[in-house]
Amino acid sequence: MAEIKACIFDMDGVLVSTEIYHFKAWQRLTETLGFTIDEKFNENLKGVSRSVCIDLILKHGGLQKTQEEKDALAAQKNKWFLEYVQTEITPKNVYPGVINFLESIRKAGYKTAIGSASKNAPLLVEKLGIQSYFDAIVDGNMITKAKPNPEVFLKGAELIGVKPENCVVFEDAISGVEAAKNGGMYCVGVGSPQTLTKANFCINSFTEMSIDRFSEL
Ligand code: BG6
Ligand code: MG
């Protein structure tokens, strides 16, 4: 195996518990459209851009909308998501073990980056006060191709000057695991191995993670 030199982290659902607020906002939106979505369907929405989510949701509900209508729906969902973020998200929402792991890998000389599909990532990173733990942050405003395309992670690797094969990606989304693998990177799934079947291995929490576990890759 190639030597690991850098860790690239997805944000929503990996560093911070925001996926629940994306889900709640999408549920509210689908209710206004006359149908509902469940957690199983929500797995398809994780990791992908807001506009791709709209397309998946409309297809799921058997609806067709104009681009203008889709933009309005996306804006409404984002308004609700940001309301949740403003009222619910503080530095306490960073998942257990994340800060310790970041500190230990940075001390050991590994580079670190965020690779997120979210256009709200800069706001979240600031709200959580975690900016200083990363050498680079790539967010949804900087990319054009949604996961499972590897663009977001390849850009992260480029910005920190590490080859893809020397990067390990931490991901909670099926599309994100596929993006990492499509980019030629190792992938640690954050969640269930039954869902994240293509990950090299899975963890439930960063409290289980250490540099030693890189040897399992
Ligand atoms: C991803 C989330 O990180 O970002 C998705 O997993 C979300 O649920 C996507 O849809 C886009 O986020 P945003 O904040 O740009 O709407
Ligand atoms: Mg995620």
mmCIF file of C-alpha atoms and ligand atoms in Angstrom:
data_model
loop_
_atom_site.group_PDB
_atom_site.id
_atom_site.type_symbol
_atom_site.label_atom_id
_atom_site.label_comp_id
_atom_site.label_asym_id
_atom_site.label_seq_id
_atom_site.Cartn_x
_atom_site.Cartn_y
_atom_site.Cartn_z
ATOM 1 C CA MET A 1 0.000 0.000 0.000
ATOM 2 C CA ALA A 2 1.084 3.591 -0.634
ATOM 3 C CA GLU A 3 2.160 5.640 2.355
ATOM 4 C CA ILE A 4 -0.530 7.838 3.914
ATOM 5 C CA LYS A 5 0.515 11.495 4.007
ATOM 6 C CA ALA A 6 -2.777 13.328 4.285
ATOM 7 C CA CYS A 7 -6.340 13.036 5.535
ATOM 8 C CA ILE A 8 -9.244 14.614 3.690
ATOM 9 C CA PHE A 9 -12.494 14.919 5.605
ATOM 10 C CA ASP A 10 -16.000 15.285 4.328
ATOM 11 C CA MET A 11 -17.796 17.771 6.617
ATOM 12 C CA ASP A 12 -21.538 17.062 7.013
ATOM 13 C CA GLY A 13 -21.962 13.815 8.935
ATOM 14 C CA VAL A 14 -18.215 13.314 9.414
ATOM 15 C CA LEU A 15 -16.959 16.322 11.356
ATOM 16 C CA VAL A 16 -20.299 17.654 12.510
ATOM 17 C CA SER A 17 -23.864 16.466 13.069
ATOM 18 C CA THR A 18 -25.500 18.557 10.352
ATOM 19 C CA GLU A 19 -26.943 15.725 8.213
ATOM 20 C CA ILE A 20 -30.032 15.601 10.421
ATOM 21 C CA TYR A 21 -30.772 19.264 9.578
ATOM 22 C CA HIS A 22 -30.320 18.695 5.832
ATOM 23 C CA PHE A 23 -32.755 15.761 6.192
ATOM 24 C CA LYS A 24 -35.297 17.757 8.227
ATOM 25 C CA ALA A 25 -35.196 20.624 5.717
ATOM 26 C CA TRP A 26 -35.662 18.222 2.769
ATOM 27 C CA GLN A 27 -38.554 16.532 4.604
ATOM 28 C CA ARG A 28 -40.237 19.883 5.167
ATOM 29 C CA LEU A 29 -39.817 20.674 1.491
ATOM 30 C CA THR A 30 -41.242 17.370 0.263
ATOM 31 C CA GLU A 31 -44.245 17.805 2.575
ATOM 32 C CA THR A 32 -45.065 21.055 0.781
ATOM 33 C CA LEU A 33 -44.917 19.044 -2.456
ATOM 34 C CA GLY A 34 -47.329 16.384 -1.165
ATOM 35 C CA PHE A 35 -45.038 13.430 -0.398
ATOM 36 C CA THR A 36 -42.520 12.304 2.204
ATOM 37 C CA ILE A 37 -38.986 10.920 2.216
ATOM 38 C CA ASP A 38 -37.555 8.454 4.711
ATOM 39 C CA GLU A 39 -34.068 7.880 6.106
ATOM 40 C CA LYS A 40 -33.341 5.143 3.579
ATOM 41 C CA PHE A 41 -34.015 7.492 0.660
ATOM 42 C CA ASN A 42 -32.004 10.183 2.453
ATOM 43 C CA GLU A 43 -28.846 8.058 2.052
ATOM 44 C CA ASN A 44 -28.998 9.019 -1.662
ATOM 45 C CA LEU A 45 -29.040 12.723 -0.792
ATOM 46 C CA LYS A 46 -25.965 12.608 1.444
ATOM 47 C CA GLY A 47 -22.816 13.993 -0.133
ATOM 48 C CA VAL A 48 -24.420 15.313 -3.309
ATOM 49 C CA SER A 49 -24.957 18.935 -4.289
ATOM 50 C CA ARG A 50 -28.134 20.842 -3.518
ATOM 51 C CA SER A 51 -29.220 20.913 -7.171
ATOM 52 C CA VAL A 52 -28.667 17.166 -7.627
ATOM 53 C CA CYS A 53 -30.691 16.582 -4.424
ATOM 54 C CA ILE A 54 -33.583 18.560 -5.919
ATOM 55 C CA ASP A 55 -33.512 16.407 -9.067
ATOM 56 C CA LEU A 56 -33.420 13.164 -7.023
ATOM 57 C CA ILE A 57 -36.285 14.345 -4.805
ATOM 58 C CA LEU A 58 -38.512 15.420 -7.685
ATOM 59 C CA LYS A 59 -37.885 12.109 -9.465
ATOM 60 C CA HIS A 60 -38.724 10.254 -6.233
ATOM 61 C CA GLY A 61 -42.021 12.177 -5.975
ATOM 62 C CA GLY A 62 -42.768 11.750 -9.695
ATOM 63 C CA LEU A 63 -42.798 15.516 -10.240
ATOM 64 C CA GLN A 64 -41.416 17.749 -12.959
ATOM 65 C CA LYS A 65 -40.516 21.400 -12.397
ATOM 66 C CA THR A 66 -38.972 24.197 -14.425
ATOM 67 C CA GLN A 67 -35.447 25.354 -13.598
ATOM 68 C CA GLU A 68 -36.901 28.491 -12.022
ATOM 69 C CA GLU A 69 -39.163 26.411 -9.772
ATOM 70 C CA LYS A 70 -36.266 24.119 -8.842
ATOM 71 C CA ASP A 71 -34.144 27.126 -7.880
ATOM 72 C CA ALA A 72 -36.955 28.428 -5.673
ATOM 73 C CA LEU A 73 -37.303 25.014 -3.976
ATOM 74 C CA ALA A 74 -33.543 24.841 -3.378
ATOM 75 C CA ALA A 75 -33.577 28.338 -1.897
ATOM 76 C CA GLN A 76 -36.441 27.442 0.437
ATOM 77 C CA LYS A 77 -34.669 24.276 1.615
ATOM 78 C CA ASN A 78 -31.488 26.223 2.251
ATOM 79 C CA LYS A 79 -33.381 28.878 4.209
ATOM 80 C CA TRP A 80 -34.751 26.188 6.539
ATOM 81 C CA PHE A 81 -31.378 24.461 6.795
ATOM 82 C CA LEU A 82 -29.704 27.745 7.780
ATOM 83 C CA GLU A 83 -32.389 28.399 10.399
ATOM 84 C CA TYR A 84 -31.520 25.034 12.006
ATOM 85 C CA VAL A 85 -27.804 25.820 11.759
ATOM 86 C CA GLN A 86 -28.231 29.234 13.382
ATOM 87 C CA THR A 87 -30.257 27.879 16.285
ATOM 88 C CA GLU A 88 -28.758 24.411 16.803
ATOM 89 C CA ILE A 89 -25.097 24.372 15.718
ATOM 90 C CA THR A 90 -22.279 25.398 18.070
ATOM 91 C CA PRO A 91 -18.698 24.082 18.524
ATOM 92 C CA LYS A 92 -20.309 21.388 20.754
ATOM 93 C CA ASN A 93 -21.727 19.772 17.615
ATOM 94 C CA VAL A 94 -18.292 18.715 16.363
ATOM 95 C CA TYR A 95 -18.405 14.918 16.718
ATOM 96 C CA PRO A 96 -16.591 13.243 19.639
ATOM 97 C CA GLY A 97 -12.953 12.405 18.987
ATOM 98 C CA VAL A 98 -12.648 14.649 15.908
ATOM 99 C CA ILE A 99 -10.541 17.398 17.485
ATOM 100 C CA ASN A 100 -8.246 14.906 19.275
ATOM 101 C CA PHE A 101 -7.701 12.984 16.038
ATOM 102 C CA LEU A 102 -7.003 16.168 14.067
ATOM 103 C CA GLU A 103 -4.526 17.338 16.690
ATOM 104 C CA SER A 104 -2.720 14.000 16.763
ATOM 105 C CA ILE A 105 -2.354 13.621 12.987
ATOM 106 C CA ARG A 106 -1.231 17.217 12.516
ATOM 107 C CA LYS A 107 1.336 16.791 15.283
ATOM 108 C CA ALA A 108 2.574 13.674 13.476
ATOM 109 C CA GLY A 109 3.059 15.711 10.266
ATOM 110 C CA TYR A 110 0.028 14.654 8.207
ATOM 111 C CA LYS A 111 -1.639 17.286 6.036
ATOM 112 C CA THR A 112 -5.376 17.831 6.514
ATOM 113 C CA ALA A 113 -8.154 19.131 4.268
ATOM 114 C CA ILE A 114 -11.927 19.326 4.071
ATOM 115 C CA GLY A 115 -13.666 18.141 0.889
ATOM 116 C CA SER A 116 -17.336 19.086 1.159
ATOM 117 C CA ALA A 117 -20.125 19.370 -1.414
ATOM 118 C CA SER A 118 -21.766 22.029 0.716
ATOM 119 C CA LYS A 119 -21.876 25.658 -0.282
ATOM 120 C CA ASN A 120 -22.457 26.372 3.404
ATOM 121 C CA ALA A 121 -19.148 24.795 4.457
ATOM 122 C CA PRO A 122 -17.295 28.117 5.003
ATOM 123 C CA LEU A 123 -20.094 29.303 7.304
ATOM 124 C CA LEU A 124 -20.157 26.014 9.241
ATOM 125 C CA VAL A 125 -16.370 25.870 9.616
ATOM 126 C CA GLU A 126 -16.406 29.390 11.025
ATOM 127 C CA LYS A 127 -19.319 28.664 13.361
ATOM 128 C CA LEU A 128 -17.564 25.539 14.657
ATOM 129 C CA GLY A 129 -14.208 27.318 15.037
ATOM 130 C CA ILE A 130 -12.273 24.511 13.302
ATOM 131 C CA GLN A 131 -10.560 26.420 10.471
ATOM 132 C CA SER A 132 -7.072 26.234 12.020
ATOM 133 C CA TYR A 133 -7.081 22.410 11.914
ATOM 134 C CA PHE A 134 -6.988 22.348 8.105
ATOM 135 C CA ASP A 135 -4.366 23.149 5.467
ATOM 136 C CA ALA A 136 -7.063 23.515 2.803
ATOM 137 C CA ILE A 137 -10.842 23.659 2.591
ATOM 138 C CA VAL A 138 -12.659 22.771 -0.628
ATOM 139 C CA ASP A 139 -16.405 23.460 -0.609
ATOM 140 C CA GLY A 140 -19.367 23.300 -2.960
ATOM 141 C CA ASN A 141 -18.660 26.792 -4.321
ATOM 142 C CA MET A 142 -15.306 25.672 -5.705
ATOM 143 C CA ILE A 143 -16.382 22.598 -7.683
ATOM 144 C CA THR A 144 -18.670 21.833 -10.606
ATOM 145 C CA LYS A 145 -19.010 18.048 -10.429
ATOM 146 C CA ALA A 146 -20.988 16.409 -7.613
ATOM 147 C CA LYS A 147 -19.751 13.313 -5.751
ATOM 148 C CA PRO A 148 -19.313 10.448 -6.832
ATOM 149 C CA ASN A 149 -17.126 12.508 -9.180
ATOM 150 C CA PRO A 150 -13.800 12.823 -7.324
ATOM 151 C CA GLU A 151 -13.275 16.528 -8.189
ATOM 152 C CA VAL A 152 -13.711 17.806 -4.611
ATOM 153 C CA PHE A 153 -11.115 15.400 -3.185
ATOM 154 C CA LEU A 154 -8.658 15.768 -6.085
ATOM 155 C CA LYS A 155 -8.773 19.527 -5.629
ATOM 156 C CA GLY A 156 -8.139 19.086 -1.900
ATOM 157 C CA ALA A 157 -5.147 16.826 -2.596
ATOM 158 C CA GLU A 158 -3.790 19.317 -5.112
ATOM 159 C CA LEU A 159 -4.107 22.242 -2.690
ATOM 160 C CA ILE A 160 -2.165 20.410 0.026
ATOM 161 C CA GLY A 161 0.382 19.078 -2.475
ATOM 162 C CA VAL A 162 -0.203 15.364 -1.820
ATOM 163 C CA LYS A 163 -0.807 12.693 -4.485
ATOM 164 C CA PRO A 164 -4.265 11.031 -4.394
ATOM 165 C CA GLU A 165 -2.789 7.603 -3.599
ATOM 166 C CA ASN A 166 -1.230 9.076 -0.442
ATOM 167 C CA CYS A 167 -4.561 10.441 0.828
ATOM 168 C CA VAL A 168 -7.174 8.845 3.025
ATOM 169 C CA VAL A 169 -10.692 10.232 2.825
ATOM 170 C CA PHE A 170 -13.205 10.062 5.698
ATOM 171 C CA GLU A 171 -16.773 9.854 4.385
ATOM 172 C CA ASP A 172 -20.289 9.110 5.650
ATOM 173 C CA ALA A 173 -22.038 9.129 2.254
ATOM 174 C CA ILE A 174 -22.282 6.379 -0.359
ATOM 175 C CA SER A 175 -21.593 8.983 -3.081
ATOM 176 C CA GLY A 176 -18.607 10.299 -1.098
ATOM 177 C CA VAL A 177 -17.015 6.869 -0.619
ATOM 178 C CA GLU A 178 -17.388 6.317 -4.363
ATOM 179 C CA ALA A 179 -15.834 9.738 -5.059
ATOM 180 C CA ALA A 180 -12.797 8.873 -2.931
ATOM 181 C CA LYS A 181 -12.367 5.508 -4.648
ATOM 182 C CA ASN A 182 -12.892 7.085 -8.090
ATOM 183 C CA GLY A 183 -10.067 9.497 -7.192
ATOM 184 C CA GLY A 184 -7.706 6.629 -6.350
ATOM 185 C CA MET A 185 -7.754 7.340 -2.603
ATOM 186 C CA TYR A 186 -8.218 5.156 0.443
ATOM 187 C CA CYS A 187 -11.514 5.595 2.205
ATOM 188 C CA VAL A 188 -12.559 5.187 5.807
ATOM 189 C CA GLY A 189 -16.341 5.062 6.050
ATOM 190 C CA VAL A 190 -17.922 6.866 8.979
ATOM 191 C CA GLY A 191 -21.018 4.766 9.523
ATOM 192 C CA SER A 192 -22.238 1.280 8.764
ATOM 193 C CA PRO A 193 -20.205 -1.107 6.541
ATOM 194 C CA GLN A 194 -23.576 -2.451 5.282
ATOM 195 C CA THR A 195 -24.281 1.006 3.801
ATOM 196 C CA LEU A 196 -20.731 2.112 2.933
ATOM 197 C CA THR A 197 -19.824 -1.135 1.223
ATOM 198 C CA LYS A 198 -16.978 0.281 -0.869
ATOM 199 C CA ALA A 199 -15.033 1.819 2.046
ATOM 200 C CA ASN A 200 -11.704 0.170 3.015
ATOM 201 C CA PHE A 201 -13.047 -0.055 6.562
ATOM 202 C CA CYS A 202 -15.654 1.726 8.662
ATOM 203 C CA ILE A 203 -15.689 3.437 12.030
ATOM 204 C CA ASN A 204 -18.673 4.608 14.041
ATOM 205 C CA SER A 205 -16.832 7.450 15.706
ATOM 206 C CA PHE A 206 -13.446 9.175 15.658
ATOM 207 C CA THR A 207 -12.957 7.982 19.234
ATOM 208 C CA GLU A 208 -12.115 4.633 17.531
ATOM 209 C CA MET A 209 -9.622 6.198 15.136
ATOM 210 C CA SER A 210 -5.846 6.460 15.497
ATOM 211 C CA ILE A 211 -2.866 6.746 13.163
ATOM 212 C CA ASP A 212 -2.111 3.063 13.892
ATOM 213 C CA ARG A 213 -5.337 2.096 12.119
ATOM 214 C CA PHE A 214 -3.934 3.437 8.846
ATOM 215 C CA SER A 215 -2.064 0.124 8.708
ATOM 216 C CA GLU A 216 -5.469 -1.588 8.111
ATOM 217 C CA LEU A 217 -5.655 0.193 4.774
HETATM 218 C C1 BG6 B 1 -23.325 17.640 1.588
HETATM 219 C C2 BG6 B 1 -24.457 17.029 2.374
HETATM 220 O O1 BG6 B 1 -22.213 17.764 2.423
HETATM 221 O O2 BG6 B 1 -23.683 18.918 1.098
HETATM 222 C C3 BG6 B 1 -25.738 17.026 1.564
HETATM 223 O O3 BG6 B 1 -24.104 15.702 2.688
HETATM 224 C C4 BG6 B 1 -26.031 18.419 1.057
HETATM 225 O O4 BG6 B 1 -26.779 16.553 2.381
HETATM 226 C C5 BG6 B 1 -24.832 18.926 0.257
HETATM 227 O O5 BG6 B 1 -27.173 18.412 0.246
HETATM 228 C C6 BG6 B 1 -25.019 20.331 -0.295
HETATM 229 O O6 BG6 B 1 -25.083 21.230 0.773
HETATM 230 P P1 BG6 B 1 -25.537 22.731 0.683
HETATM 231 O O7 BG6 B 1 -25.217 23.261 2.071
HETATM 232 O O8 BG6 B 1 -24.682 23.392 -0.363
HETATM 233 O O9 BG6 B 1 -26.956 22.763 0.350
HETATM 234 MG MG MG B 2 -21.256 13.770 4.557
#
